[in-house]
mmCIF file with all atom_site columns, C-alpha atoms in Angstrom:
data_model
loop_
_atom_site.group_PDB
_atom_site.id
_atom_site.type_symbol
_atom_site.label_atom_id
_atom_site.label_alt_id
_atom_site.label_comp_id
_atom_site.label_asym_id
_atom_site.label_entity_id
_atom_site.label_seq_id
_atom_site.pdbx_PDB_ins_code
_atom_site.Cartn_x
_atom_site.Cartn_y
_atom_site.Cartn_z
_atom_site.occupancy
_atom_site.B_iso_or_equiv
_atom_site.pdbx_formal_charge
_atom_site.auth_seq_id
_atom_site.auth_comp_id
_atom_site.auth_asym_id
_atom_site.auth_atom_id
_atom_site.pdbx_PDB_model_num
ATOM 1   C CA . MET A 1 1   ? -15.897 -8.440  18.607  1.00 79.00 ? 1   MET A CA 1
ATOM 2   C CA . THR A 1 2   ? -17.064 -6.745  15.422  1.00 81.00 ? 2   THR A CA 1
ATOM 3   C CA . ILE A 1 3   ? -20.483 -6.147  16.944  1.00 84.00 ? 3   ILE A CA 1
ATOM 4   C CA . ILE A 1 4   ? -18.880 -4.358  19.884  1.00 88.00 ? 4   ILE A CA 1
ATOM 5   C CA . PHE A 1 5   ? -16.958 -2.018  17.568  1.00 85.00 ? 5   PHE A CA 1
ATOM 6   C CA . ILE A 1 6   ? -20.091 -1.306  15.555  1.00 86.00 ? 6   ILE A CA 1
ATOM 7   C CA . LEU A 1 7   ? -22.019 -0.507  18.727  1.00 84.00 ? 7   LEU A CA 1
ATOM 8   C CA . LEU A 1 8   ? -19.182 1.740   19.883  1.00 87.00 ? 8   LEU A CA 1
ATOM 9   C CA . LEU A 1 9   ? -19.447 3.587   16.563  1.00 87.00 ? 9   LEU A CA 1
ATOM 10  C CA . ALA A 1 10  ? -23.226 3.818   16.982  1.00 89.00 ? 10  ALA A CA 1
ATOM 11  C CA . ILE A 1 11  ? -22.949 5.828   20.221  1.00 90.00 ? 11  ILE A CA 1
ATOM 12  C CA . PRO A 1 12  ? -21.356 8.973   18.738  1.00 92.00 ? 12  PRO A CA 1
ATOM 13  C CA . ALA A 1 13  ? -23.456 8.506   15.598  1.00 91.00 ? 13  ALA A CA 1
ATOM 14  C CA . TYR A 1 14  ? -26.607 8.540   17.756  1.00 91.00 ? 14  TYR A CA 1
ATOM 15  C CA . PHE A 1 15  ? -25.620 11.834  19.405  1.00 91.00 ? 15  PHE A CA 1
ATOM 16  C CA . PHE A 1 16  ? -24.693 13.307  16.035  1.00 91.00 ? 16  PHE A CA 1
ATOM 17  C CA . PHE A 1 17  ? -28.074 12.400  14.498  1.00 90.00 ? 17  PHE A CA 1
ATOM 18  C CA . ARG A 1 18  ? -29.952 13.618  17.557  1.00 90.00 ? 18  ARG A CA 1
ATOM 19  C CA . TRP A 1 19  ? -28.109 16.942  17.303  1.00 91.00 ? 19  TRP A CA 1
ATOM 20  C CA . LEU A 1 20  ? -28.782 17.074  13.531  1.00 90.00 ? 20  LEU A CA 1
ATOM 21  C CA . LEU A 1 21  ? -32.503 16.423  14.014  1.00 89.00 ? 21  LEU A CA 1
ATOM 22  C CA . LYS A 1 22  ? -32.641 19.208  16.586  1.00 89.00 ? 22  LYS A CA 1
ATOM 23  C CA . LYS A 1 23  ? -30.708 21.574  14.304  1.00 90.00 ? 23  LYS A CA 1
ATOM 24  C CA . LEU A 1 24  ? -33.045 20.827  11.380  1.00 89.00 ? 24  LEU A CA 1
ATOM 25  C CA . ASP A 1 25  ? -36.051 21.007  13.696  1.00 86.00 ? 25  ASP A CA 1
ATOM 26  C CA . ILE A 1 26  ? -37.305 17.551  12.709  1.00 85.00 ? 26  ILE A CA 1
ATOM 27  C CA . GLY A 1 27  ? -39.612 15.740  15.109  1.00 80.00 ? 27  GLY A CA 1
ATOM 28  C CA . THR A 1 28  ? -40.468 16.633  18.663  1.00 83.00 ? 28  THR A CA 1
ATOM 29  C CA . ILE A 1 29  ? -38.205 16.641  21.682  1.00 79.00 ? 29  ILE A CA 1
ATOM 30  C CA . LYS A 1 30  ? -39.677 13.315  22.857  1.00 81.00 ? 30  LYS A CA 1
ATOM 31  C CA . ASN A 1 31  ? -39.385 11.372  19.605  1.00 86.00 ? 31  ASN A CA 1
ATOM 32  C CA . ARG A 1 32  ? -35.998 12.743  18.400  1.00 84.00 ? 32  ARG A CA 1
ATOM 33  C CA . LYS A 1 33  ? -34.110 10.356  20.655  1.00 83.00 ? 33  LYS A CA 1
ATOM 34  C CA . TYR A 1 34  ? -35.927 7.387   19.094  1.00 86.00 ? 34  TYR A CA 1
ATOM 35  C CA . VAL A 1 35  ? -35.720 8.690   15.539  1.00 88.00 ? 35  VAL A CA 1
ATOM 36  C CA . ALA A 1 36  ? -31.944 9.268   15.901  1.00 88.00 ? 36  ALA A CA 1
ATOM 37  C CA . MET A 1 37  ? -31.438 5.595   16.801  1.00 87.00 ? 37  MET A CA 1
ATOM 38  C CA . PHE A 1 38  ? -32.406 4.315   13.352  1.00 87.00 ? 38  PHE A CA 1
ATOM 39  C CA . PRO A 1 39  ? -29.822 6.137   11.213  1.00 88.00 ? 39  PRO A CA 1
ATOM 40  C CA . ALA A 1 40  ? -27.179 5.562   13.914  1.00 89.00 ? 40  ALA A CA 1
ATOM 41  C CA . LEU A 1 41  ? -27.762 1.808   13.922  1.00 87.00 ? 41  LEU A CA 1
ATOM 42  C CA . LEU A 1 42  ? -28.085 1.602   10.132  1.00 88.00 ? 42  LEU A CA 1
ATOM 43  C CA . LEU A 1 43  ? -25.017 3.678   9.267   1.00 89.00 ? 43  LEU A CA 1
ATOM 44  C CA . SER A 1 44  ? -22.638 2.332   11.936  1.00 91.00 ? 44  SER A CA 1
ATOM 45  C CA . PRO A 1 45  ? -21.882 -0.907  10.018  1.00 91.00 ? 45  PRO A CA 1
ATOM 46  C CA . LEU A 1 46  ? -21.110 1.184   6.918   1.00 92.00 ? 46  LEU A CA 1
ATOM 47  C CA . LEU A 1 47  ? -18.823 3.418   8.951   1.00 90.00 ? 47  LEU A CA 1
ATOM 48  C CA . TYR A 1 48  ? -17.086 0.301   10.292  1.00 92.00 ? 48  TYR A CA 1
ATOM 49  C CA . ILE A 1 49  ? -16.490 -0.965  6.736   1.00 92.00 ? 49  ILE A CA 1
ATOM 50  C CA . VAL A 1 50  ? -15.132 2.433   5.657   1.00 92.00 ? 50  VAL A CA 1
ATOM 51  C CA . ILE A 1 51  ? -12.710 2.449   8.596   1.00 90.00 ? 51  ILE A CA 1
ATOM 52  C CA . ILE A 1 52  ? -11.464 -1.057  7.705   1.00 90.00 ? 52  ILE A CA 1
ATOM 53  C CA . LEU A 1 53  ? -10.985 -0.078  4.037   1.00 90.00 ? 53  LEU A CA 1
ATOM 54  C CA . LEU A 1 54  ? -9.076  3.069   5.010   1.00 90.00 ? 54  LEU A CA 1
ATOM 55  C CA . TRP A 1 55  ? -6.830  0.993   7.282   1.00 88.00 ? 55  TRP A CA 1
ATOM 56  C CA . MET A 1 56  ? -6.157  -1.477  4.465   1.00 85.00 ? 56  MET A CA 1
ATOM 57  C CA . ALA A 1 57  ? -5.336  1.322   2.024   1.00 82.00 ? 57  ALA A CA 1
ATOM 58  C CA . SER A 1 58  ? -2.980  3.028   4.469   1.00 83.00 ? 58  SER A CA 1
ATOM 59  C CA . SER A 1 59  ? -1.162  -0.188  5.359   1.00 81.00 ? 59  SER A CA 1
ATOM 60  C CA . THR A 1 60  ? -0.309  -0.928  1.720   1.00 79.00 ? 60  THR A CA 1
ATOM 61  C CA . TYR A 1 61  ? 0.914   2.569   0.848   1.00 81.00 ? 61  TYR A CA 1
ATOM 62  C CA . TYR A 1 62  ? 4.614   3.223   0.371   1.00 83.00 ? 62  TYR A CA 1
ATOM 63  C CA . PRO A 1 63  ? 6.453   6.207   -1.078  1.00 87.00 ? 63  PRO A CA 1
ATOM 64  C CA . LYS A 1 64  ? 8.058   5.933   -4.489  1.00 90.00 ? 64  LYS A CA 1
ATOM 65  C CA . HIS A 1 65  ? 11.439  7.531   -5.151  1.00 90.00 ? 65  HIS A CA 1
ATOM 66  C CA . ASP A 1 66  ? 13.620  8.188   -8.169  1.00 93.00 ? 66  ASP A CA 1
ATOM 67  C CA . PHE A 1 67  ? 16.600  5.902   -8.538  1.00 92.00 ? 67  PHE A CA 1
ATOM 68  C CA . SER A 1 68  ? 19.757  6.778   -6.638  1.00 91.00 ? 68  SER A CA 1
ATOM 69  C CA . THR A 1 69  ? 22.818  4.512   -6.632  1.00 91.00 ? 69  THR A CA 1
ATOM 70  C CA . TYR A 1 70  ? 23.669  5.585   -3.082  1.00 92.00 ? 70  TYR A CA 1
ATOM 71  C CA . HIS A 1 71  ? 20.190  4.760   -1.715  1.00 93.00 ? 71  HIS A CA 1
ATOM 72  C CA . TRP A 1 72  ? 20.058  1.536   -3.729  1.00 94.00 ? 72  TRP A CA 1
ATOM 73  C CA . LYS A 1 73  ? 23.265  0.286   -2.139  1.00 91.00 ? 73  LYS A CA 1
ATOM 74  C CA . THR A 1 74  ? 22.589  1.550   1.411   1.00 92.00 ? 74  THR A CA 1
ATOM 75  C CA . ASN A 1 75  ? 18.846  0.812   1.824   1.00 91.00 ? 75  ASN A CA 1
ATOM 76  C CA . ILE A 1 76  ? 18.665  -2.786  0.636   1.00 92.00 ? 76  ILE A CA 1
ATOM 77  C CA . GLU A 1 77  ? 15.324  -3.515  2.356   1.00 92.00 ? 77  GLU A CA 1
ATOM 78  C CA . GLU A 1 78  ? 13.673  -0.482  0.715   1.00 92.00 ? 78  GLU A CA 1
ATOM 79  C CA . ARG A 1 79  ? 14.844  -0.888  -2.863  1.00 93.00 ? 79  ARG A CA 1
ATOM 80  C CA . TYR A 1 80  ? 11.228  -1.476  -3.886  1.00 92.00 ? 80  TYR A CA 1
ATOM 81  C CA . THR A 1 81  ? 10.633  2.278   -3.515  1.00 93.00 ? 81  THR A CA 1
ATOM 82  C CA . MET A 1 82  ? 12.889  2.878   -6.544  1.00 94.00 ? 82  MET A CA 1
ATOM 83  C CA . SER A 1 83  ? 11.940  -0.135  -8.670  1.00 93.00 ? 83  SER A CA 1
ATOM 84  C CA . GLU A 1 84  ? 9.005   1.538   -10.413 1.00 93.00 ? 84  GLU A CA 1
ATOM 85  C CA . HIS A 1 85  ? 11.218  4.420   -11.542 1.00 94.00 ? 85  HIS A CA 1
ATOM 86  C CA . ILE A 1 86  ? 13.854  1.994   -12.831 1.00 94.00 ? 86  ILE A CA 1
ATOM 87  C CA . ILE A 1 87  ? 11.250  0.089   -14.857 1.00 94.00 ? 87  ILE A CA 1
ATOM 88  C CA . THR A 1 88  ? 9.153   2.971   -16.215 1.00 94.00 ? 88  THR A CA 1
ATOM 89  C CA . SER A 1 89  ? 12.086  5.218   -17.122 1.00 94.00 ? 89  SER A CA 1
ATOM 90  C CA . ASN A 1 90  ? 13.877  2.384   -18.983 1.00 93.00 ? 90  ASN A CA 1
ATOM 91  C CA . LEU A 1 91  ? 16.972  3.339   -17.015 1.00 93.00 ? 91  LEU A CA 1
ATOM 92  C CA . LEU A 1 92  ? 18.678  -0.009  -17.589 1.00 94.00 ? 92  LEU A CA 1
ATOM 93  C CA . ILE A 1 93  ? 17.555  -0.736  -21.140 1.00 94.00 ? 93  ILE A CA 1
ATOM 94  C CA . GLY A 1 94  ? 20.506  -0.822  -23.543 1.00 94.00 ? 94  GLY A CA 1
ATOM 95  C CA . LYS A 1 95  ? 23.163  -1.126  -20.838 1.00 94.00 ? 95  LYS A CA 1
ATOM 96  C CA . THR A 1 96  ? 25.725  -3.903  -20.508 1.00 93.00 ? 96  THR A CA 1
ATOM 97  C CA . LYS A 1 97  ? 26.148  -6.176  -17.491 1.00 92.00 ? 97  LYS A CA 1
ATOM 98  C CA . ALA A 1 98  ? 29.246  -4.194  -16.440 1.00 92.00 ? 98  ALA A CA 1
ATOM 99  C CA . GLU A 1 99  ? 27.245  -0.947  -16.486 1.00 93.00 ? 99  GLU A CA 1
ATOM 100 C CA . ILE A 1 100 ? 24.464  -2.601  -14.492 1.00 94.00 ? 100 ILE A CA 1
ATOM 101 C CA . THR A 1 101 ? 26.868  -3.786  -11.793 1.00 92.00 ? 101 THR A CA 1
ATOM 102 C CA . THR A 1 102 ? 28.364  -0.289  -11.601 1.00 92.00 ? 102 THR A CA 1
ATOM 103 C CA . LEU A 1 103 ? 24.891  1.174   -11.005 1.00 92.00 ? 103 LEU A CA 1
ATOM 104 C CA . LEU A 1 104 ? 23.287  -1.559  -8.876  1.00 93.00 ? 104 LEU A CA 1
ATOM 105 C CA . GLY A 1 105 ? 26.206  -3.454  -7.364  1.00 91.00 ? 105 GLY A CA 1
ATOM 106 C CA . ASN A 1 106 ? 27.382  -7.068  -7.449  1.00 92.00 ? 106 ASN A CA 1
ATOM 107 C CA . ASP A 1 107 ? 24.778  -8.519  -5.062  1.00 92.00 ? 107 ASP A CA 1
ATOM 108 C CA . PHE A 1 108 ? 22.614  -10.051 -7.797  1.00 93.00 ? 108 PHE A CA 1
ATOM 109 C CA . HIS A 1 109 ? 21.368  -13.599 -8.308  1.00 94.00 ? 109 HIS A CA 1
ATOM 110 C CA . THR A 1 110 ? 22.210  -15.245 -11.638 1.00 92.00 ? 110 THR A CA 1
ATOM 111 C CA . TYR A 1 111 ? 19.568  -17.498 -13.213 1.00 92.00 ? 111 TYR A CA 1
ATOM 112 C CA . ASN A 1 112 ? 21.541  -17.942 -16.451 1.00 91.00 ? 112 ASN A CA 1
ATOM 113 C CA . THR A 1 113 ? 23.769  -15.816 -18.668 1.00 88.00 ? 113 THR A CA 1
ATOM 114 C CA . ASN A 1 114 ? 20.749  -13.856 -19.929 1.00 93.00 ? 114 ASN A CA 1
ATOM 115 C CA . HIS A 1 115 ? 18.847  -13.334 -16.676 1.00 95.00 ? 115 HIS A CA 1
ATOM 116 C CA . ILE A 1 116 ? 19.860  -11.810 -13.335 1.00 95.00 ? 116 ILE A CA 1
ATOM 117 C CA . SER A 1 117 ? 17.832  -10.429 -10.446 1.00 95.00 ? 117 SER A CA 1
ATOM 118 C CA . TYR A 1 118 ? 18.292  -8.028  -7.538  1.00 95.00 ? 118 TYR A CA 1
ATOM 119 C CA . TYR A 1 119 ? 16.587  -8.303  -4.155  1.00 95.00 ? 119 TYR A CA 1
ATOM 120 C CA . LEU A 1 120 ? 14.103  -5.443  -3.571  1.00 94.00 ? 120 LEU A CA 1
ATOM 121 C CA . GLY A 1 121 ? 12.776  -6.168  -0.090  1.00 92.00 ? 121 GLY A CA 1
ATOM 122 C CA . TYR A 1 122 ? 9.223   -6.721  1.151   1.00 91.00 ? 122 TYR A CA 1
ATOM 123 C CA . LEU A 1 123 ? 6.609   -4.444  -0.372  1.00 88.00 ? 123 LEU A CA 1
ATOM 124 C CA . PRO A 1 124 ? 4.037   -3.237  2.173   1.00 85.00 ? 124 PRO A CA 1
ATOM 125 C CA . LYS A 1 125 ? 1.031   -5.390  1.301   1.00 81.00 ? 125 LYS A CA 1
ATOM 126 C CA . LEU A 1 126 ? -1.517  -7.324  3.289   1.00 78.00 ? 126 LEU A CA 1
ATOM 127 C CA . PHE A 1 127 ? -0.470  -10.924 3.878   1.00 79.00 ? 127 PHE A CA 1
ATOM 128 C CA . LYS A 1 128 ? 2.897   -10.397 2.178   1.00 79.00 ? 128 LYS A CA 1
ATOM 129 C CA . ILE A 1 129 ? 5.255   -13.296 2.864   1.00 86.00 ? 129 ILE A CA 1
ATOM 130 C CA . ASP A 1 130 ? 7.754   -13.208 -0.012  1.00 89.00 ? 130 ASP A CA 1
ATOM 131 C CA . PRO A 1 131 ? 10.154  -10.453 -1.065  1.00 92.00 ? 131 PRO A CA 1
ATOM 132 C CA . ASP A 1 132 ? 10.137  -8.917  -4.523  1.00 93.00 ? 132 ASP A CA 1
ATOM 133 C CA . VAL A 1 133 ? 12.988  -9.042  -7.011  1.00 95.00 ? 133 VAL A CA 1
ATOM 134 C CA . LEU A 1 134 ? 13.990  -6.911  -9.984  1.00 95.00 ? 134 LEU A CA 1
ATOM 135 C CA . ASP A 1 135 ? 14.522  -9.145  -13.017 1.00 96.00 ? 135 ASP A CA 1
ATOM 136 C CA . ILE A 1 136 ? 16.939  -7.997  -15.720 1.00 96.00 ? 136 ILE A CA 1
ATOM 137 C CA . TYR A 1 137 ? 17.006  -9.830  -19.061 1.00 96.00 ? 137 TYR A CA 1
ATOM 138 C CA . PHE A 1 138 ? 19.872  -9.643  -21.547 1.00 95.00 ? 138 PHE A CA 1
ATOM 139 C CA . GLU A 1 139 ? 20.150  -10.407 -25.251 1.00 94.00 ? 139 GLU A CA 1
ATOM 140 C CA . GLU A 1 140 ? 23.667  -10.475 -26.654 1.00 92.00 ? 140 GLU A CA 1
ATOM 141 C CA . GLY A 1 141 ? 24.978  -8.816  -23.470 1.00 91.00 ? 141 GLY A CA 1
ATOM 142 C CA . ILE A 1 142 ? 22.580  -5.843  -23.612 1.00 94.00 ? 142 ILE A CA 1
ATOM 143 C CA . VAL A 1 143 ? 19.572  -5.288  -21.315 1.00 95.00 ? 143 VAL A CA 1
ATOM 144 C CA . VAL A 1 144 ? 16.315  -5.705  -23.238 1.00 95.00 ? 144 VAL A CA 1
ATOM 145 C CA . LYS A 1 145 ? 13.742  -6.120  -20.461 1.00 95.00 ? 145 LYS A CA 1
ATOM 146 C CA . VAL A 1 146 ? 13.396  -5.163  -16.783 1.00 95.00 ? 146 VAL A CA 1
ATOM 147 C CA . SER A 1 147 ? 10.516  -6.384  -14.631 1.00 95.00 ? 147 SER A CA 1
ATOM 148 C CA . GLN A 1 148 ? 9.554   -6.970  -11.025 1.00 93.00 ? 148 GLN A CA 1
ATOM 149 C CA . HIS A 1 149 ? 7.904   -9.944  -9.378  1.00 89.00 ? 149 HIS A CA 1
ATOM 150 C CA . GLU A 1 150 ? 7.349   -11.593 -6.022  1.00 87.00 ? 150 GLU A CA 1
ATOM 151 C CA . SER A 1 151 ? 9.878   -14.348 -5.423  1.00 79.00 ? 151 SER A CA 1
#
């Protein structure tokens, strides 16, 4: 199947190189069609690889947003878009558990008295099968560390 796609890419590449050779006045009318075949056949696999890499990059992209309590509580499956802002801005550092529940809600999972986590949803990644969570660590009732990991 890959060979078919590469050959399908080679067809427009052939016409492009034939046009380019004519524009640059390289070769004669008779041999341009044969000369244009070589770069078309050589560059088509590279073009195929570039297309695959662009598809992979676009499928793993997601927008990042600043934290909003309203969006956090209403868009549960897209909380991951705000997690980077929460972590990098140290938004939760120094807050108590009561302040955290006011901001993020009561839908957290408790590991122990010093560690809770919030569901973030599924980050757009290739072969992603597990959701991510936002881990919040406490020392003496105050948040000291916030991180994210795949559950």
